[in-house]
One Martini backbone bead per residue (centre of mass of N, CA, C, O) as a GRO file, in nm:
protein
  308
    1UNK     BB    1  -3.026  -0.043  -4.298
    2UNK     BB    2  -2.844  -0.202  -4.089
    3UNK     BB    3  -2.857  -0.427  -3.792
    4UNK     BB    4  -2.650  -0.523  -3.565
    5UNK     BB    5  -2.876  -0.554  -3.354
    6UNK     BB    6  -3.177  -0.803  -3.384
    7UNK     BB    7  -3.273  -0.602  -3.142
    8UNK     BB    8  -3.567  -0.503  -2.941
    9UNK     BB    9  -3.666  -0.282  -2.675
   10UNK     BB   10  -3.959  -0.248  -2.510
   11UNK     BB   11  -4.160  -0.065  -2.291
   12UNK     BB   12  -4.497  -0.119  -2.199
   13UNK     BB   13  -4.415  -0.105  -1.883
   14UNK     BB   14  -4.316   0.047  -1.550
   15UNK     BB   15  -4.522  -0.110  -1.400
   16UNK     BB   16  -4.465  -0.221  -1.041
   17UNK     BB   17  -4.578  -0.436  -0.754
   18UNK     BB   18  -4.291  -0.462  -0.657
   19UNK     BB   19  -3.995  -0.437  -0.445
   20UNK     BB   20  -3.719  -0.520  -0.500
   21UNK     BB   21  -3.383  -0.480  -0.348
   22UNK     BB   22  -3.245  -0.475  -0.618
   23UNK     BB   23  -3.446  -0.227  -0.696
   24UNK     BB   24  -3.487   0.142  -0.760
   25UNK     BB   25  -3.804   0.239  -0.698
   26UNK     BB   26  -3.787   0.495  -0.491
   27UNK     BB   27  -3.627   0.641  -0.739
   28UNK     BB   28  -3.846   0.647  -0.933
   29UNK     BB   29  -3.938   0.941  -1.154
   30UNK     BB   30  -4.172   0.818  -1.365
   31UNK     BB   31  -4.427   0.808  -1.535
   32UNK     BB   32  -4.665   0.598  -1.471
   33UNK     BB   33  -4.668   0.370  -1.758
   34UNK     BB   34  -4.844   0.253  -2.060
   35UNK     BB   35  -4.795   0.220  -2.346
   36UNK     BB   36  -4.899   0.340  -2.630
   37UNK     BB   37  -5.040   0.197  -2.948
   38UNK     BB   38  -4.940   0.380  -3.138
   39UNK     BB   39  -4.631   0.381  -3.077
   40UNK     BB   40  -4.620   0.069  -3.088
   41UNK     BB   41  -4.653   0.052  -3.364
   42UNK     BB   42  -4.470   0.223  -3.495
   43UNK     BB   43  -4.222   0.074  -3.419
   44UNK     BB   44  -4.299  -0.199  -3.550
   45UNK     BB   45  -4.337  -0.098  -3.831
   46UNK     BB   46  -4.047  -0.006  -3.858
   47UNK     BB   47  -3.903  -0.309  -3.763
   48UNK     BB   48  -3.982  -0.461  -4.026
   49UNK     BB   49  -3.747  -0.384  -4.208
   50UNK     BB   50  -3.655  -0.584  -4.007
   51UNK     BB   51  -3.414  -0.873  -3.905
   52UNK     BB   52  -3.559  -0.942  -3.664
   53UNK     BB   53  -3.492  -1.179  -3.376
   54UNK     BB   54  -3.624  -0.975  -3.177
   55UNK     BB   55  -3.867  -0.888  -2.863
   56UNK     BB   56  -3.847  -0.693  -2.603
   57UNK     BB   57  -4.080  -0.608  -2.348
   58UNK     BB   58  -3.887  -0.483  -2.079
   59UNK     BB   59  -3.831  -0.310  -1.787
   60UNK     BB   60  -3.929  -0.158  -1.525
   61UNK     BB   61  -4.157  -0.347  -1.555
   62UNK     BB   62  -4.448  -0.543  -1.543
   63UNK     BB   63  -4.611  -0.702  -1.841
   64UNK     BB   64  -4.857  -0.824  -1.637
   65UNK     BB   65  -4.994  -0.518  -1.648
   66UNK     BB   66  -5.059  -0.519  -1.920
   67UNK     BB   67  -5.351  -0.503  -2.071
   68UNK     BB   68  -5.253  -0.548  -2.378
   69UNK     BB   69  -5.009  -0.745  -2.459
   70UNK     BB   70  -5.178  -0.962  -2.653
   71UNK     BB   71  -5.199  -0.746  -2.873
   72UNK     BB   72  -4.903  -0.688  -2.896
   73UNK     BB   73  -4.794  -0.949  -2.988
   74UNK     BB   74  -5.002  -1.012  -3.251
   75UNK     BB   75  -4.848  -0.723  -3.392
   76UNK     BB   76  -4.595  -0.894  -3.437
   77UNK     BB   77  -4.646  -1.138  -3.571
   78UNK     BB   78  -4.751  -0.976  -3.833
   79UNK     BB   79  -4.473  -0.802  -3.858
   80UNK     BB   80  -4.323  -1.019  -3.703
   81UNK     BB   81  -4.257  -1.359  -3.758
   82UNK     BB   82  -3.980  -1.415  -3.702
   83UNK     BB   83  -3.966  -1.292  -3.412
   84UNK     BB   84  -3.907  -1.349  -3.113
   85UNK     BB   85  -4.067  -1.321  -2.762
   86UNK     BB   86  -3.995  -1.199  -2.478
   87UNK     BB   87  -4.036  -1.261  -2.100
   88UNK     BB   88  -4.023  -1.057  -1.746
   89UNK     BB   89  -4.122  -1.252  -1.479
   90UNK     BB   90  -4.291  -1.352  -1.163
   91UNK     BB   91  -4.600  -1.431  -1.244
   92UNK     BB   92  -4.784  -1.357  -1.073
   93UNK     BB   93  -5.000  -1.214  -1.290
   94UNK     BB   94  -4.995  -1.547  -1.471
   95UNK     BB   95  -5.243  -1.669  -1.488
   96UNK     BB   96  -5.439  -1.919  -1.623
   97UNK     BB   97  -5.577  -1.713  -1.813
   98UNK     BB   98  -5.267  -1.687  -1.989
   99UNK     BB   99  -5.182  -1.971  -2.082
  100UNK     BB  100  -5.245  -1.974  -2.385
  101UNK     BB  101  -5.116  -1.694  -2.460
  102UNK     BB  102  -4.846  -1.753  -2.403
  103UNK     BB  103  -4.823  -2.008  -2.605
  104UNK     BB  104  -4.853  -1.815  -2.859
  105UNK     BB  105  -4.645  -1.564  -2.810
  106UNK     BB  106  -4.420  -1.708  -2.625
  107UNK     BB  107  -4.062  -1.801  -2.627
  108UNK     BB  108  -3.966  -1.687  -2.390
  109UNK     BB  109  -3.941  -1.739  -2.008
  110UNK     BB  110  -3.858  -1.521  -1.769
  111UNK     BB  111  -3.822  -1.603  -1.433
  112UNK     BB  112  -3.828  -1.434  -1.089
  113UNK     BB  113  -3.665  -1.611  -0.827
  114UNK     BB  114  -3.553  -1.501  -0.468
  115UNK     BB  115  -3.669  -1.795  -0.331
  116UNK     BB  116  -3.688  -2.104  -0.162
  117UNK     BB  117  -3.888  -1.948   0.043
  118UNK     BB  118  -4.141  -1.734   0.214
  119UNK     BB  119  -3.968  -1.575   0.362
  120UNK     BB  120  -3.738  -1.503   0.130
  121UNK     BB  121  -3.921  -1.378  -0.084
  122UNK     BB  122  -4.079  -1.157   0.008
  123UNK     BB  123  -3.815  -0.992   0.135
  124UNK     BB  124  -3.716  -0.948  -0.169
  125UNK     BB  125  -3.960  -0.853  -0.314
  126UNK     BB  126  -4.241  -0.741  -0.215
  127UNK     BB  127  -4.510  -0.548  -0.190
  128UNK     BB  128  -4.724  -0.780  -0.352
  129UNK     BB  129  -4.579  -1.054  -0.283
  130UNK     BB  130  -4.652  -1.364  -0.342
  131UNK     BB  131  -4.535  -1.698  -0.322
  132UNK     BB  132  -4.795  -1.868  -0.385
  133UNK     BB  133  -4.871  -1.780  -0.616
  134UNK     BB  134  -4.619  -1.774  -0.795
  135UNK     BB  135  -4.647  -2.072  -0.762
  136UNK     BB  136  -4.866  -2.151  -0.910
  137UNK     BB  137  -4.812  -2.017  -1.176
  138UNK     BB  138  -4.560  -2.186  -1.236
  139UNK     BB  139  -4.639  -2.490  -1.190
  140UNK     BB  140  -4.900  -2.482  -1.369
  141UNK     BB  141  -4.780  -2.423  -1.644
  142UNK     BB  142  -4.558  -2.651  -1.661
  143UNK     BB  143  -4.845  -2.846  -1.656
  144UNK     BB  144  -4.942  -2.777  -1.877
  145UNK     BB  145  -5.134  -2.849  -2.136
  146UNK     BB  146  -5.178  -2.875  -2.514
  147UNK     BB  147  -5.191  -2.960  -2.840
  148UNK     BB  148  -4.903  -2.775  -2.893
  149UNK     BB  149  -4.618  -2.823  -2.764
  150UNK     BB  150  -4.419  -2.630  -2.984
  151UNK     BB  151  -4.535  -2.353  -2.818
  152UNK     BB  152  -4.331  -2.390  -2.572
  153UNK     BB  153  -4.156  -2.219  -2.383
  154UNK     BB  154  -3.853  -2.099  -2.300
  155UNK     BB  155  -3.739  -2.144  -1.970
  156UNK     BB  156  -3.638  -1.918  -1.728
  157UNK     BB  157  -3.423  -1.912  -1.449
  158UNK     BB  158  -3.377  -1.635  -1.201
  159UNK     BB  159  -3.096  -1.560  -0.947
  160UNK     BB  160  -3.035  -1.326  -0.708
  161UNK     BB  161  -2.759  -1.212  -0.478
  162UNK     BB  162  -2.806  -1.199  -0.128
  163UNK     BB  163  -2.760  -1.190   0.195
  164UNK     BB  164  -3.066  -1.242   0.196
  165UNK     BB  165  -3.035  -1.548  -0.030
  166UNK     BB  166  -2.767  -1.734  -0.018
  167UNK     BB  167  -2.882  -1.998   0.148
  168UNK     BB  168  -3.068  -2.060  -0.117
  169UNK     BB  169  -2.888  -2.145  -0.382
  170UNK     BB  170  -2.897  -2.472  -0.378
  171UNK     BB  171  -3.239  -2.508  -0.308
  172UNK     BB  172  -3.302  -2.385  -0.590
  173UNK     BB  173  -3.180  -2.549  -0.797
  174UNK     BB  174  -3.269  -2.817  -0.702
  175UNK     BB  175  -3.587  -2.706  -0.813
  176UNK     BB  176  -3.536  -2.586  -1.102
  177UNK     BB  177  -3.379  -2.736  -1.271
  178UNK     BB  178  -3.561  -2.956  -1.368
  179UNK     BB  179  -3.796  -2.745  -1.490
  180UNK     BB  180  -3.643  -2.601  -1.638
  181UNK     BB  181  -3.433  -2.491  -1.961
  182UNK     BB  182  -3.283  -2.255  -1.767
  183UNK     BB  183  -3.035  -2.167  -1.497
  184UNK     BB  184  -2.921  -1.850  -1.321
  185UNK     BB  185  -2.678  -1.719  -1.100
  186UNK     BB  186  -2.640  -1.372  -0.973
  187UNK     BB  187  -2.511  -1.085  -0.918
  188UNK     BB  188  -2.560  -0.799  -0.885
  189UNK     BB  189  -2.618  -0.443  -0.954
  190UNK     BB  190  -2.653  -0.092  -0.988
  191UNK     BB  191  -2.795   0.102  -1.167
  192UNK     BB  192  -2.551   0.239  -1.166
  193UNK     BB  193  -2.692   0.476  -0.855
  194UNK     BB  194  -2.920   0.255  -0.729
  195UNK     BB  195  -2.656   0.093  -0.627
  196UNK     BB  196  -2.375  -0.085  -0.412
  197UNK     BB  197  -2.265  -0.375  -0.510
  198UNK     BB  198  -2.049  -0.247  -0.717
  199UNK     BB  199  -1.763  -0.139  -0.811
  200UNK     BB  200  -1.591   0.151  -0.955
  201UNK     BB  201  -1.333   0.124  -1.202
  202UNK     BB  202  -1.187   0.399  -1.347
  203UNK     BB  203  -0.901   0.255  -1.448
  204UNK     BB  204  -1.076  -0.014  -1.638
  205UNK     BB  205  -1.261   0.113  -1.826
  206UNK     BB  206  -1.487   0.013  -2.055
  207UNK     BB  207  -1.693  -0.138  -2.344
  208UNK     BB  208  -2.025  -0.273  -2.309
  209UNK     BB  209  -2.131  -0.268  -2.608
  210UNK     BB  210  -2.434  -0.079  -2.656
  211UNK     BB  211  -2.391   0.098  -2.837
  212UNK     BB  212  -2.242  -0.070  -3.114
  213UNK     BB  213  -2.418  -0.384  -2.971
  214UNK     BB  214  -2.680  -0.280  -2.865
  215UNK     BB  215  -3.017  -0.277  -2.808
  216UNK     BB  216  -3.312  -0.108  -2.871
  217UNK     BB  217  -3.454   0.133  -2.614
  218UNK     BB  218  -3.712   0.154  -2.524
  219UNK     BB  219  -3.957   0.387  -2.347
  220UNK     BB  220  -4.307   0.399  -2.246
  221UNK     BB  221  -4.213   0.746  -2.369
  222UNK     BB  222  -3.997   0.655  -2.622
  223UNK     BB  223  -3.767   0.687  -2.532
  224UNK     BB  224  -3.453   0.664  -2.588
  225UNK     BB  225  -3.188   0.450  -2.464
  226UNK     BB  226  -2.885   0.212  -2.473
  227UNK     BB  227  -3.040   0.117  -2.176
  228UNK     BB  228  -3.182  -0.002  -1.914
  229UNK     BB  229  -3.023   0.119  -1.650
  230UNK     BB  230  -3.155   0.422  -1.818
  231UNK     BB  231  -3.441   0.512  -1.599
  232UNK     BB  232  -3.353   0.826  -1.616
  233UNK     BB  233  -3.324   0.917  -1.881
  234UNK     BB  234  -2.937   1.031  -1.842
  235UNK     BB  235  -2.946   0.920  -2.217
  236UNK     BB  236  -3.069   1.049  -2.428
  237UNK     BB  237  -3.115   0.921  -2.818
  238UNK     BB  238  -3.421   0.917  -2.843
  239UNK     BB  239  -3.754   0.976  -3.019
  240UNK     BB  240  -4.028   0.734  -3.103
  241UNK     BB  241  -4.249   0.985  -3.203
  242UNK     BB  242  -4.048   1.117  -3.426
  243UNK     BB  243  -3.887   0.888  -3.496
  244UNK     BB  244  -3.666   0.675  -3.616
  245UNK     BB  245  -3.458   0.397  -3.624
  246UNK     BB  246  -3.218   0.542  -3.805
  247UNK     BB  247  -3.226   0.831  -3.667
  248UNK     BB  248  -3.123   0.748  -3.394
  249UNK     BB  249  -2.874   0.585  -3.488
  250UNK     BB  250  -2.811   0.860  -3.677
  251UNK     BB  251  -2.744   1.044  -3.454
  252UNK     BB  252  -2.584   1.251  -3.230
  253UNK     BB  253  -2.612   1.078  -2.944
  254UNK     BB  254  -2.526   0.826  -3.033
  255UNK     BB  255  -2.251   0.949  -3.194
  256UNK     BB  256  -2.091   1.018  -2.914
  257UNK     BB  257  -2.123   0.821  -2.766
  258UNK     BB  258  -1.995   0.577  -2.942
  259UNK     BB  259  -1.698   0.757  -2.892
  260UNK     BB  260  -1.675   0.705  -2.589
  261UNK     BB  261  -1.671   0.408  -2.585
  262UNK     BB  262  -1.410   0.374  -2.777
  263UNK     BB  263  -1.210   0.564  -2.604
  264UNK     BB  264  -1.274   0.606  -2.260
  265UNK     BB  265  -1.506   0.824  -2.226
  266UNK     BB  266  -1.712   0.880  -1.964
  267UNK     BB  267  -1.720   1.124  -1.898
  268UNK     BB  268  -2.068   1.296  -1.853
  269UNK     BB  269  -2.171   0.973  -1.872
  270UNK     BB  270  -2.344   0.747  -1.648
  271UNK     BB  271  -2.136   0.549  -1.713
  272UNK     BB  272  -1.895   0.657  -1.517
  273UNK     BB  273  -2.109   0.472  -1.302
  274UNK     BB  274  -2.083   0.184  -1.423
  275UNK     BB  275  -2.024  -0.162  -1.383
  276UNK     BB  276  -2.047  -0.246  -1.692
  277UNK     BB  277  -1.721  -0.101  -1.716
  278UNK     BB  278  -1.655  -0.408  -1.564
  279UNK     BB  279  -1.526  -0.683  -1.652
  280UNK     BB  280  -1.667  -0.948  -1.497
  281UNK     BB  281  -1.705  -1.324  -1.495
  282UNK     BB  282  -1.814  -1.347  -1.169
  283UNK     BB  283  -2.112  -1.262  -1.150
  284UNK     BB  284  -2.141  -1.577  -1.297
  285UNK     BB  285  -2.232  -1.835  -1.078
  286UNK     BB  286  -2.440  -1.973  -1.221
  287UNK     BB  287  -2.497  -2.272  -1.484
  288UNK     BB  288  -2.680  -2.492  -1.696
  289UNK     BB  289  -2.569  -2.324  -1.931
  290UNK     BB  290  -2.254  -2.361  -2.095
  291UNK     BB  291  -2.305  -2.098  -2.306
  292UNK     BB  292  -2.298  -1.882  -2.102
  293UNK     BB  293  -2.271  -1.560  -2.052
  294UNK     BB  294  -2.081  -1.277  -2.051
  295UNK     BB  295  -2.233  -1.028  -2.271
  296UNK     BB  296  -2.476  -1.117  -2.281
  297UNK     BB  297  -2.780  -1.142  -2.392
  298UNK     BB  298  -3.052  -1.306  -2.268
  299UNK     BB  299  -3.255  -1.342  -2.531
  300UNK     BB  300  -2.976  -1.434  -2.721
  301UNK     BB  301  -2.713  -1.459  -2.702
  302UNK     BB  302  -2.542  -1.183  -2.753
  303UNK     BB  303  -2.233  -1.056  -2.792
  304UNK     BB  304  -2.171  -0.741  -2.753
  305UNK     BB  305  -1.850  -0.689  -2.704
  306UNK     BB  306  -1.826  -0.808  -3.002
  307UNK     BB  307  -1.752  -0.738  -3.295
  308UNK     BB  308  -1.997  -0.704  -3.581
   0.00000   0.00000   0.00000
């Protein structure tokens, strides 16, 4: 089997002591945990057989709360030893002493930074997030060097508008557009019915292209879902403690699926509430990278939309 889609993303853990405005963890209801280390090889194990182009470790969690991360990523590079490892991060956790291994294991790094004073960072990341901190840790890293400079991931800064913040965005690119290899400003989502930052049009619904061209989502506990989106797995297409990579996308629940986004049927599946099906190219209000686009994957630039 072919993939059409060249990445998987796994969730090494859901646990995130972070609670942004903008992310409904108020709402999430699934047992806090990091991914089993045996379920995360036969993972990685049967994802060798494909020519996967990348490897997503984030989902509802802070990556840099799994004590394991960088066992885990030494078993990529092992088994895939091709495939680019993407990582999306506060930072907050990302302390000096990670910093080797960041360099060692990470291609892409992508910073969530929601304020450009500490007065508007806290009040928008909240939990136990310190602005002091996350920026220490994130411009220490950035002024840090090795003897191999070519293993320096690239790293994005991402800013998303809220009321809350919006007043801060343009001192916010010109404080990181210099430092970082690519920021981006965007409005929220909904996380289906998660959020109500976005209207959905019932009547313009289309399809987001991730059931036949967007990346395998693990969730912490196997389960697989279509999309980041399904934090509450109501869509569950498979479950990768007992199925294959293979067995997940020919099963009856992915083929259903994809026949609904096909069709412009999404009644009675939490699509059906979702603003990712009213395709929008103004939610990307600011890029510094021109080739960015609206309905691209973030960690490789993969535009889902259009036909593989």
């Amino acid at each position: 089997m072919e993939l059409k889609n060249k990445q998987i993303i796994i969730e090494t853990t859901n646990v995130c002591d972070a609670h942004c405005v903008i992310c409904p963890r108020e709402k999430f209801k699934q047992k806090p945990q990091a991914m089993d280390m045996g379920l995360f090889k036969k993972i990685i194990d049967d994802a060798s057989q494909y020519d996967l182009e990348s490897v997503d470790t984030c989902g509802f969690g802070e990556c840099f709360l799994d004590k394991r991360l960088f066992e885990r990523f030494a078993y990529i590079r092992e088994k895939l030893p091709g495939a680019e490892i993407f990582v999306s991060t506060t930072a907050f956790h990302m302390g000096p002493e990670t910093w080797d291994d960041v360099f060692q294991y990470i291609d892409i790094l992508k910073f969530s930074i929601y304020g450009a004073t500490e007065k508007t960072y806290e009040a928008f990341h909240r939990g136990k997030m310190k602005y002091a901190v996350a920026m220490k840790n994130i411009i220490g890293f950035l002024d840090y060097t090795t003897e191999d400079e070519m293993l320096r991931p690239y790293t994005i800064g991402l800013f998303v508008v809220t009321d809350l913040n919006r007043h801060e965005v343009l001192p916010w690119v010109e404080m990181w557009e210099p430092k970082l290899d690519e920021v981006f400003v965007w409005e929220p989502h909904n996380w289906i019915e998660g959020r109500s930052y976005r209207t959905v049009d019932h009547t313009r619904q289309t399809t987001c292209g991730r059931p036949d061209n967007g990346p395998l989502y693990v969730h912490a506990d196997g389960t697989v879902s279509p999309c980041c989106w399904d934090i509450h797995k109501d869509i569950p297409v498979g479950d990768m403690k007992i199925q294959s990579i293979k067995e997940v996308y020919r099963g009856e629940p992915y083929r259903k699926l994809r026949e609904a986004h096909r069709d412009g049927n999404f009644y009675g599946y939490a699509c059906w509430n979702c603003d990712q099906t009213n395709f929008n190219p103004g939610v990307l209000l600011y890029k510094s990278n021109q080739d960015r686009q609206v309905g691209q994957i973030t960690s490789n630039r993969r535009d889902i939309r259009k036909p593989s």
